[in-house]
PDB file of C-alpha atoms in Angstrom:
ATOM      1  CA  MET R   1     -47.124  53.292  -4.267  1.00  0.00           C
ATOM      2  CA  ASN R   2     -48.739  49.959  -5.157  1.00  0.00           C
ATOM      3  CA  MET R   3     -50.403  49.850  -1.747  1.00  0.00           C
ATOM      4  CA  PHE R   4     -51.656  53.419  -2.129  1.00  0.00           C
ATOM      5  CA  ARG R   5     -53.053  52.643  -5.599  1.00  0.00           C
ATOM      6  CA  ARG R   6     -54.730  49.501  -4.279  1.00  0.00           C
ATOM      7  CA  GLU R   7     -56.432  51.373  -1.446  1.00  0.00           C
ATOM      8  CA  LEU R   8     -57.384  54.202  -3.796  1.00  0.00           C
ATOM      9  CA  THR R   9     -58.909  51.647  -6.147  1.00  0.00           C
ATOM     10  CA  LEU R  10     -60.967  50.191  -3.301  1.00  0.00           C
ATOM     11  CA  PHE R  11     -62.198  53.655  -2.357  1.00  0.00           C
ATOM     12  CA  PHE R  12     -63.185  54.394  -5.960  1.00  0.00           C
ATOM     13  CA  ILE R  13     -65.027  51.053  -6.095  1.00  0.00           C
ATOM     14  CA  ALA R  14     -66.931  51.963  -2.932  1.00  0.00           C
ATOM     15  CA  MET R  15     -67.676  55.415  -4.339  1.00  0.00           C
ATOM     16  CA  GLY R  16     -68.771  54.010  -7.686  1.00  0.00           C
ATOM     17  CA  PHE R  17     -70.991  51.443  -5.980  1.00  0.00           C
ATOM     18  CA  PHE R  18     -72.766  53.901  -3.680  1.00  0.00           C
ATOM     19  CA  THR R  19     -72.826  57.095  -5.741  1.00  0.00           C
ATOM     20  CA  ARG R  20     -73.286  58.446  -9.251  1.00  0.00           C
ATOM     21  CA  ILE R  21     -69.965  60.276  -9.028  1.00  0.00           C
ATOM     22  CA  PRO R  22     -67.760  59.214 -11.988  1.00  0.00           C
ATOM     23  CA  VAL R  23     -64.735  57.040 -11.213  1.00  0.00           C
ATOM     24  CA  PRO R  24     -61.544  56.666 -13.280  1.00  0.00           C
ATOM     25  CA  ALA R  25     -61.775  54.290 -16.226  1.00  0.00           C
ATOM     26  CA  TRP R  26     -58.923  52.150 -14.895  1.00  0.00           C
ATOM     27  CA  VAL R  27     -60.955  51.081 -11.848  1.00  0.00           C
ATOM     28  CA  LYS R  28     -62.110  47.498 -12.321  1.00  0.00           C
ATOM     29  CA  PHE R  29     -65.202  46.270 -10.484  1.00  0.00           C
ATOM     30  CA  ASP R  30     -65.428  42.658  -9.330  1.00  0.00           C
ATOM     31  CA  SER R  31     -66.952  40.802  -6.380  1.00  0.00           C
ATOM     32  CA  GLU R  32     -63.643  40.322  -4.543  1.00  0.00           C
ATOM     33  CA  ASN R  33     -62.738  44.012  -4.664  1.00  0.00           C
ATOM     34  CA  LEU R  34     -66.299  44.993  -3.764  1.00  0.00           C
ATOM     35  CA  ASN R  35     -66.059  42.870  -0.610  1.00  0.00           C
ATOM     36  CA  ARG R  36     -62.788  44.552   0.312  1.00  0.00           C
ATOM     37  CA  ALA R  37     -64.105  48.000  -0.582  1.00  0.00           C
ATOM     38  CA  ASN R  38     -66.695  47.914   2.195  1.00  0.00           C
ATOM     39  CA  ARG R  39     -63.939  49.249   4.470  1.00  0.00           C
ATOM     40  CA  TYR R  40     -64.496  52.622   2.795  1.00  0.00           C
ATOM     41  CA  PHE R  41     -68.291  52.753   2.904  1.00  0.00           C
ATOM     42  CA  GLY R  42     -68.063  55.170   5.832  1.00  0.00           C
ATOM     43  CA  LEU R  43     -65.613  57.347   3.934  1.00  0.00           C
ATOM     44  CA  VAL R  44     -68.079  57.518   1.056  1.00  0.00           C
ATOM     45  CA  GLY R  45     -70.634  58.612   3.629  1.00  0.00           C
ATOM     46  CA  ILE R  46     -68.343  61.468   4.637  1.00  0.00           C
ATOM     47  CA  LEU R  47     -68.093  62.485   0.977  1.00  0.00           C
ATOM     48  CA  VAL R  48     -71.870  62.445   0.464  1.00  0.00           C
ATOM     49  CA  GLY R  49     -72.442  64.232   3.762  1.00  0.00           C
ATOM     50  CA  ALA R  50     -69.828  66.864   2.914  1.00  0.00           C
ATOM     51  CA  LEU R  51     -71.408  67.528  -0.484  1.00  0.00           C
ATOM     52  CA  SER R  52     -74.825  67.917   1.139  1.00  0.00           C
ATOM     53  CA  ALA R  53     -73.344  70.134   3.858  1.00  0.00           C
ATOM     54  CA  CYS R  54     -71.669  72.370   1.260  1.00  0.00           C
ATOM     55  CA  VAL R  55     -74.930  72.848  -0.614  1.00  0.00           C
ATOM     56  CA  TYR R  56     -76.691  73.642   2.666  1.00  0.00           C
ATOM     57  CA  ALA R  57     -73.979  76.078   3.760  1.00  0.00           C
ATOM     58  CA  ILE R  58     -74.261  77.995   0.474  1.00  0.00           C
ATOM     59  CA  ALA R  59     -78.059  77.896   0.253  1.00  0.00           C
ATOM     60  CA  VAL R  60     -78.635  79.000   3.858  1.00  0.00           C
ATOM     61  CA  ILE R  61     -76.854  82.292   3.117  1.00  0.00           C
ATOM     62  CA  TRP R  62     -79.821  83.437   0.989  1.00  0.00           C
ATOM     63  CA  LEU R  63     -82.637  81.046   1.930  1.00  0.00           C
ATOM     64  CA  PRO R  64     -84.391  79.961   5.135  1.00  0.00           C
ATOM     65  CA  ALA R  65     -82.685  76.986   6.769  1.00  0.00           C
ATOM     66  CA  ALA R  66     -85.689  74.714   6.171  1.00  0.00           C
ATOM     67  CA  ILE R  67     -85.424  75.315   2.408  1.00  0.00           C
ATOM     68  CA  ALA R  68     -81.648  74.925   2.426  1.00  0.00           C
ATOM     69  CA  ILE R  69     -82.085  71.544   4.125  1.00  0.00           C
ATOM     70  CA  ILE R  70     -84.324  70.389   1.284  1.00  0.00           C
ATOM     71  CA  PHE R  71     -81.599  71.279  -1.209  1.00  0.00           C
ATOM     72  CA  ALA R  72     -79.093  69.347   0.926  1.00  0.00           C
ATOM     73  CA  MET R  73     -81.374  66.303   0.939  1.00  0.00           C
ATOM     74  CA  ILE R  74     -81.828  66.550  -2.828  1.00  0.00           C
ATOM     75  CA  THR R  75     -78.043  66.683  -3.192  1.00  0.00           C
ATOM     76  CA  SER R  76     -77.553  63.432  -1.290  1.00  0.00           C
ATOM     77  CA  ALA R  77     -80.339  61.740  -3.263  1.00  0.00           C
ATOM     78  CA  VAL R  78     -78.861  62.851  -6.584  1.00  0.00           C
ATOM     79  CA  ALA R  79     -75.337  61.896  -5.527  1.00  0.00           C
ATOM     80  CA  THR R  80     -76.399  58.370  -4.561  1.00  0.00           C
ATOM     81  CA  GLY R  81     -79.155  57.894  -7.107  1.00  0.00           C
ATOM     82  CA  GLY R  82     -81.574  57.189  -4.248  1.00  0.00           C
ATOM     83  CA  PHE R  83     -79.693  53.929  -3.691  1.00  0.00           C
ATOM     84  CA  HIS R  84     -80.467  53.538   0.008  1.00  0.00           C
ATOM     85  CA  GLU R  85     -83.965  54.988  -0.253  1.00  0.00           C
ATOM     86  CA  ASP R  86     -84.736  52.310  -2.839  1.00  0.00           C
ATOM     87  CA  GLY R  87     -83.571  49.638  -0.396  1.00  0.00           C
ATOM     88  CA  LEU R  88     -85.768  51.076   2.351  1.00  0.00           C
ATOM     89  CA  ALA R  89     -88.834  51.075   0.086  1.00  0.00           C
ATOM     90  CA  ASP R  90     -88.200  47.524  -1.133  1.00  0.00           C
ATOM     91  CA  THR R  91     -87.683  46.278   2.417  1.00  0.00           C
ATOM     92  CA  ALA R  92     -90.896  47.900   3.630  1.00  0.00           C
ATOM     93  CA  ASP R  93     -92.858  46.418   0.725  1.00  0.00           C
ATOM     94  CA  GLY R  94     -91.348  42.969   1.244  1.00  0.00           C
ATOM     95  CA  PHE R  95     -91.734  42.817   5.006  1.00  0.00           C
ATOM     96  CA  GLY R  96     -95.183  44.394   4.906  1.00  0.00           C
ATOM     97  CA  GLY R  97     -96.648  42.508   1.961  1.00  0.00           C
ATOM     98  CA  GLY R  98     -95.085  39.039   2.068  1.00  0.00           C
ATOM     99  CA  TRP R  99     -96.024  36.070   4.235  1.00  0.00           C
ATOM    100  CA  SER R 100     -93.202  33.634   3.528  1.00  0.00           C
ATOM    101  CA  VAL R 101     -89.495  34.351   3.133  1.00  0.00           C
ATOM    102  CA  THR R 102     -89.755  33.532  -0.574  1.00  0.00           C
ATOM    103  CA  ASP R 103     -92.656  35.945  -1.026  1.00  0.00           C
ATOM    104  CA  LYS R 104     -90.809  38.705   0.813  1.00  0.00           C
ATOM    105  CA  LEU R 105     -87.680  38.287  -1.296  1.00  0.00           C
ATOM    106  CA  LEU R 106     -89.707  38.297  -4.523  1.00  0.00           C
ATOM    107  CA  ILE R 107     -91.542  41.471  -3.515  1.00  0.00           C
ATOM    108  CA  MET R 108     -88.270  43.136  -2.548  1.00  0.00           C
ATOM    109  CA  LYS R 109     -86.915  42.442  -6.041  1.00  0.00           C
ATOM    110  CA  ASP R 110     -89.984  43.946  -7.721  1.00  0.00           C
ATOM    111  CA  SER R 111     -89.116  47.350  -9.188  1.00  0.00           C
ATOM    112  CA  ARG R 112     -92.626  48.675  -8.569  1.00  0.00           C
ATOM    113  CA  LEU R 113     -93.289  50.805  -5.490  1.00  0.00           C
ATOM    114  CA  GLY R 114     -95.989  49.557  -3.138  1.00  0.00           C
ATOM    115  CA  SER R 115     -97.951  51.312  -0.426  1.00  0.00           C
ATOM    116  CA  TYR R 116     -95.648  50.143   2.380  1.00  0.00           C
ATOM    117  CA  GLY R 117     -92.593  51.397   0.517  1.00  0.00           C
ATOM    118  CA  ALA R 118     -94.221  54.723  -0.305  1.00  0.00           C
ATOM    119  CA  LEU R 119     -95.198  55.271   3.327  1.00  0.00           C
ATOM    120  CA  ALA R 120     -91.707  54.349   4.532  1.00  0.00           C
ATOM    121  CA  LEU R 121     -90.129  56.837   2.124  1.00  0.00           C
ATOM    122  CA  VAL R 122     -92.516  59.657   2.986  1.00  0.00           C
ATOM    123  CA  PHE R 123     -92.169  59.248   6.736  1.00  0.00           C
ATOM    124  CA  THR R 124     -88.390  58.853   6.596  1.00  0.00           C
ATOM    125  CA  LEU R 125     -87.861  61.921   4.417  1.00  0.00           C
ATOM    126  CA  LEU R 126     -90.223  63.957   6.584  1.00  0.00           C
ATOM    127  CA  LEU R 127     -88.377  62.875   9.718  1.00  0.00           C
ATOM    128  CA  LYS R 128     -85.006  63.819   8.231  1.00  0.00           C
ATOM    129  CA  TRP R 129     -86.260  67.237   7.181  1.00  0.00           C
ATOM    130  CA  GLN R 130     -88.000  67.951  10.479  1.00  0.00           C
ATOM    131  CA  LEU R 131     -85.108  66.792  12.670  1.00  0.00           C
ATOM    132  CA  LEU R 132     -82.540  68.797  10.690  1.00  0.00           C
ATOM    133  CA  SER R 133     -84.869  71.799  10.700  1.00  0.00           C
ATOM    134  CA  GLU R 134     -85.160  71.605  14.492  1.00  0.00           C
ATOM    135  CA  LEU R 135     -81.371  71.513  14.736  1.00  0.00           C
ATOM    136  CA  ALA R 136     -81.247  74.603  12.527  1.00  0.00           C
ATOM    137  CA  VAL R 137     -83.678  76.399  14.845  1.00  0.00           C
ATOM    138  CA  ILE R 138     -81.168  75.936  17.674  1.00  0.00           C
ATOM    139  CA  ASN R 139     -78.216  76.897  15.474  1.00  0.00           C
ATOM    140  CA  THR R 140     -78.116  76.957  11.690  1.00  0.00           C
ATOM    141  CA  GLN R 141     -74.505  75.732  11.745  1.00  0.00           C
ATOM    142  CA  LEU R 142     -75.434  72.508  13.558  1.00  0.00           C
ATOM    143  CA  VAL R 143     -76.847  71.070  10.338  1.00  0.00           C
ATOM    144  CA  ILE R 144     -73.387  70.908   8.741  1.00  0.00           C
ATOM    145  CA  PRO R 145     -71.746  68.439  11.186  1.00  0.00           C
ATOM    146  CA  ALA R 146     -75.071  66.615  11.529  1.00  0.00           C
ATOM    147  CA  LEU R 147     -75.110  65.776   7.810  1.00  0.00           C
ATOM    148  CA  ILE R 148     -71.533  64.503   7.878  1.00  0.00           C
ATOM    149  CA  ILE R 149     -72.071  62.480  11.055  1.00  0.00           C
ATOM    150  CA  GLY R 150     -75.377  61.021   9.884  1.00  0.00           C
ATOM    151  CA  HIS R 151     -74.185  59.985   6.440  1.00  0.00           C
ATOM    152  CA  CYS R 152     -70.930  58.459   7.706  1.00  0.00           C
ATOM    153  CA  LEU R 153     -72.166  56.592  10.790  1.00  0.00           C
ATOM    154  CA  SER R 154     -75.227  55.217   9.010  1.00  0.00           C
ATOM    155  CA  ARG R 155     -73.089  53.618   6.300  1.00  0.00           C
ATOM    156  CA  VAL R 156     -70.658  52.131   8.795  1.00  0.00           C
ATOM    157  CA  PHE R 157     -73.706  50.912  10.725  1.00  0.00           C
ATOM    158  CA  ALA R 158     -75.228  49.230   7.668  1.00  0.00           C
ATOM    159  CA  ALA R 159     -71.933  47.674   6.557  1.00  0.00           C
ATOM    160  CA  SER R 160     -71.457  46.063   9.983  1.00  0.00           C
ATOM    161  CA  PHE R 161     -74.365  43.719   9.243  1.00  0.00           C
ATOM    162  CA  ILE R 162     -72.191  42.054   6.614  1.00  0.00           C
ATOM    163  CA  PHE R 163     -69.726  41.027   9.338  1.00  0.00           C
ATOM    164  CA  THR R 164     -72.184  39.301  11.682  1.00  0.00           C
ATOM    165  CA  GLU R 165     -75.201  38.319   9.596  1.00  0.00           C
ATOM    166  CA  SER R 166     -75.877  35.807   6.821  1.00  0.00           C
ATOM    167  CA  TYR R 167     -76.556  36.911   3.271  1.00  0.00           C
ATOM    168  CA  VAL R 168     -79.966  35.772   2.033  1.00  0.00           C
ATOM    169  CA  SER R 169     -80.674  35.113  -1.634  1.00  0.00           C
ATOM    170  CA  ASP R 170     -83.206  33.183  -3.681  1.00  0.00           C
ATOM    171  CA  LYS R 171     -82.937  31.009  -6.756  1.00  0.00           C
ATOM    172  CA  ASP R 172     -83.554  33.825  -9.240  1.00  0.00           C
ATOM    173  CA  THR R 173     -80.567  36.088  -8.777  1.00  0.00           C
ATOM    174  CA  SER R 174     -80.609  37.610 -12.246  1.00  0.00           C
ATOM    175  CA  LYS R 175     -82.165  40.847 -11.004  1.00  0.00           C
ATOM    176  CA  SER R 176     -80.324  41.011  -7.712  1.00  0.00           C
ATOM    177  CA  LYS R 177     -78.237  44.090  -7.008  1.00  0.00           C
ATOM    178  CA  PRO R 178     -74.474  43.565  -6.651  1.00  0.00           C
ATOM    179  CA  LEU R 179     -73.505  43.430  -3.007  1.00  0.00           C
ATOM    180  CA  ALA R 180     -70.544  43.009  -0.708  1.00  0.00           C
ATOM    181  CA  GLN R 181     -71.241  39.685   0.992  1.00  0.00           C
ATOM    182  CA  ASN R 182     -68.172  39.299   3.203  1.00  0.00           C
ATOM    183  CA  GLN R 183     -66.454  41.573   5.689  1.00  0.00           C
ATOM    184  CA  SER R 184     -63.163  40.623   7.334  1.00  0.00           C
ATOM    185  CA  VAL R 185     -62.009  41.875  10.720  1.00  0.00           C
ATOM    186  CA  ASN R 186     -59.617  44.203   8.894  1.00  0.00           C
ATOM    187  CA  GLU R 187     -62.417  45.757   6.836  1.00  0.00           C
ATOM    188  CA  LEU R 188     -64.576  46.146   9.941  1.00  0.00           C
ATOM    189  CA  LEU R 189     -61.801  47.826  11.926  1.00  0.00           C
ATOM    190  CA  ILE R 190     -60.995  50.306   9.144  1.00  0.00           C
ATOM    191  CA  SER R 191     -64.690  51.109   8.857  1.00  0.00           C
ATOM    192  CA  LEU R 192     -64.964  51.643  12.620  1.00  0.00           C
ATOM    193  CA  VAL R 193     -61.906  53.901  12.633  1.00  0.00           C
ATOM    194  CA  THR R 194     -63.659  56.107  10.074  1.00  0.00           C
ATOM    195  CA  ALA R 195     -66.695  56.274  12.355  1.00  0.00           C
ATOM    196  CA  PHE R 196     -64.594  57.153  15.410  1.00  0.00           C
ATOM    197  CA  ILE R 197     -62.875  59.978  13.504  1.00  0.00           C
ATOM    198  CA  VAL R 198     -66.270  61.482  12.690  1.00  0.00           C
ATOM    199  CA  LEU R 199     -67.401  61.029  16.293  1.00  0.00           C
ATOM    200  CA  MET R 200     -64.595  63.388  17.288  1.00  0.00           C
ATOM    201  CA  LEU R 201     -66.924  66.170  16.110  1.00  0.00           C
ATOM    202  CA  LEU R 202     -68.871  65.434  19.311  1.00  0.00           C
ATOM    203  CA  SER R 203     -67.907  65.568  22.948  1.00  0.00           C
ATOM    204  CA  LEU R 204     -66.972  62.280  24.634  1.00  0.00           C
ATOM    205  CA  THR R 205     -70.340  62.023  26.380  1.00  0.00           C
ATOM    206  CA  GLN R 206     -72.236  62.792  23.178  1.00  0.00           C
ATOM    207  CA  ALA R 207     -70.169  60.271  21.213  1.00  0.00           C
ATOM    208  CA  LEU R 208     -70.793  57.518  23.785  1.00  0.00           C
ATOM    209  CA  LEU R 209     -74.529  58.208  23.776  1.00  0.00           C
ATOM    210  CA  MET R 210     -74.558  58.143  19.980  1.00  0.00           C
ATOM    211  CA  ILE R 211     -72.764  54.791  19.962  1.00  0.00           C
ATOM    212  CA  GLY R 212     -75.159  53.436  22.572  1.00  0.00           C
ATOM    213  CA  THR R 213     -78.293  54.391  20.659  1.00  0.00           C
ATOM    214  CA  LEU R 214     -76.929  52.919  17.432  1.00  0.00           C
ATOM    215  CA  LEU R 215     -76.030  49.668  19.188  1.00  0.00           C
ATOM    216  CA  VAL R 216     -79.581  49.391  20.536  1.00  0.00           C
ATOM    217  CA  LEU R 217     -80.976  50.020  17.063  1.00  0.00           C
ATOM    218  CA  ARG R 218     -78.608  47.444  15.582  1.00  0.00           C
ATOM    219  CA  TRP R 219     -79.764  44.840  18.103  1.00  0.00           C
ATOM    220  CA  GLY R 220     -83.381  45.534  17.177  1.00  0.00           C
ATOM    221  CA  LEU R 221     -82.801  45.441  13.421  1.00  0.00           C
ATOM    222  CA  VAL R 222     -80.752  42.236  13.652  1.00  0.00           C
ATOM    223  CA  ARG R 223     -83.632  40.547  15.459  1.00  0.00           C
ATOM    224  CA  GLY R 224     -86.112  41.921  12.957  1.00  0.00           C
ATOM    225  CA  PHE R 225     -84.139  40.916   9.863  1.00  0.00           C
ATOM    226  CA  ARG R 226     -83.507  37.426  11.222  1.00  0.00           C
ATOM    227  CA  ARG R 227     -87.172  36.932  12.020  1.00  0.00           C
ATOM    228  CA  GLN R 228     -88.355  38.269   8.666  1.00  0.00           C
ATOM    229  CA  ILE R 229     -85.920  36.669   6.207  1.00  0.00           C
ATOM    230  CA  GLY R 230     -83.174  34.975   8.222  1.00  0.00           C
ATOM    231  CA  GLY R 231     -80.419  37.485   7.470  1.00  0.00           C
ATOM    232  CA  TYR R 232     -79.742  40.469   5.249  1.00  0.00           C
ATOM    233  CA  THR R 233     -79.998  41.506   1.618  1.00  0.00           C
ATOM    234  CA  GLY R 234     -78.809  44.606  -0.180  1.00  0.00           C
ATOM    235  CA  ASP R 235     -82.237  46.136   0.353  1.00  0.00           C
ATOM    236  CA  THR R 236     -82.203  45.590   4.114  1.00  0.00           C
ATOM    237  CA  LEU R 237     -78.755  47.206   4.294  1.00  0.00           C
ATOM    238  CA  GLY R 238     -80.233  50.233   2.530  1.00  0.00           C
ATOM    239  CA  ALA R 239     -83.092  50.245   5.034  1.00  0.00           C
ATOM    240  CA  ALA R 240     -80.598  50.011   7.908  1.00  0.00           C
ATOM    241  CA  GLN R 241     -78.689  52.992   6.519  1.00  0.00           C
ATOM    242  CA  GLN R 242     -81.797  55.132   6.225  1.00  0.00           C
ATOM    243  CA  ILE R 243     -83.169  54.238   9.648  1.00  0.00           C
ATOM    244  CA  SER R 244     -79.836  54.761  11.394  1.00  0.00           C
ATOM    245  CA  GLU R 245     -79.343  58.104   9.625  1.00  0.00           C
ATOM    246  CA  VAL R 246     -82.656  59.278  11.070  1.00  0.00           C
ATOM    247  CA  LEU R 247     -81.615  58.020  14.509  1.00  0.00           C
ATOM    248  CA  CYS R 248     -78.336  59.947  14.263  1.00  0.00           C
ATOM    249  CA  TYR R 249     -80.228  63.194  13.651  1.00  0.00           C
ATOM    250  CA  LEU R 250     -82.699  62.406  16.420  1.00  0.00           C
ATOM    251  CA  THR R 251     -79.921  61.646  18.885  1.00  0.00           C
ATOM    252  CA  LEU R 252     -78.071  64.824  17.979  1.00  0.00           C
ATOM    253  CA  LEU R 253     -81.222  66.876  18.455  1.00  0.00           C
ATOM    254  CA  VAL R 254     -81.866  65.361  21.880  1.00  0.00           C
ATOM    255  CA  LEU R 255     -78.242  65.908  22.924  1.00  0.00           C
ATOM    256  CA  VAL R 256     -78.144  69.517  21.752  1.00  0.00           C
ATOM    257  CA  ALA R 257     -81.600  70.403  23.075  1.00  0.00           C
ATOM    258  CA  SER R 258     -80.730  69.025  26.522  1.00  0.00           C
ATOM    259  CA  VAL R 259     -77.674  71.260  26.920  1.00  0.00           C
TER     260      VAL R 259
END
């Protein structure tokens, strides 16, 4: 029972960190538990994806699929408080507007939205909507597993950077977002198991192609993050989640359209 309560606490910490969904009052947040809770980031992704999928499934009964998809996207944004979208915007502003590492980190911590961040948000949201809409054209039911797969795999994808990359911070950490900064082999394996369970929604060939495309993207983002700031921050993890979510939908569309 103690083990079950401990794991449940870690899940609630992950859920409370990534979403606006209320958690029990007895759950205590601290840096050590947050590091251990990253094992359940993918499971939180399943929860967010399932909520979005439920809203889509209900809305598509009365509305065109393209409109239902917008409601599903709003659901995920409300559930997470735009947490990852904020990271994407900050990363785009920092990488696009800063010259030195210090400048980039300072810009990324600025709460104001710049032109690079606005463009990144607009293009990413448009891509999500268009890709999901194209899936719906093939079969309206394809959007449901796509949302679950995209939200889960993208969070496992982003969390994996914690295992291999170095956390980057500056001297002024007072405005920094809390962040899991360590990932053990155990946390990584549990996270990957969650991803593999979700991949069972696909055929073996489709799952292998999905893994391959995500690995290529990860290689590219690792190189980019290292060159830009020497590692990762909470904002770059948010950017990684958003970019990989788009890639999941794109890969699914290519796989389904080629059948």
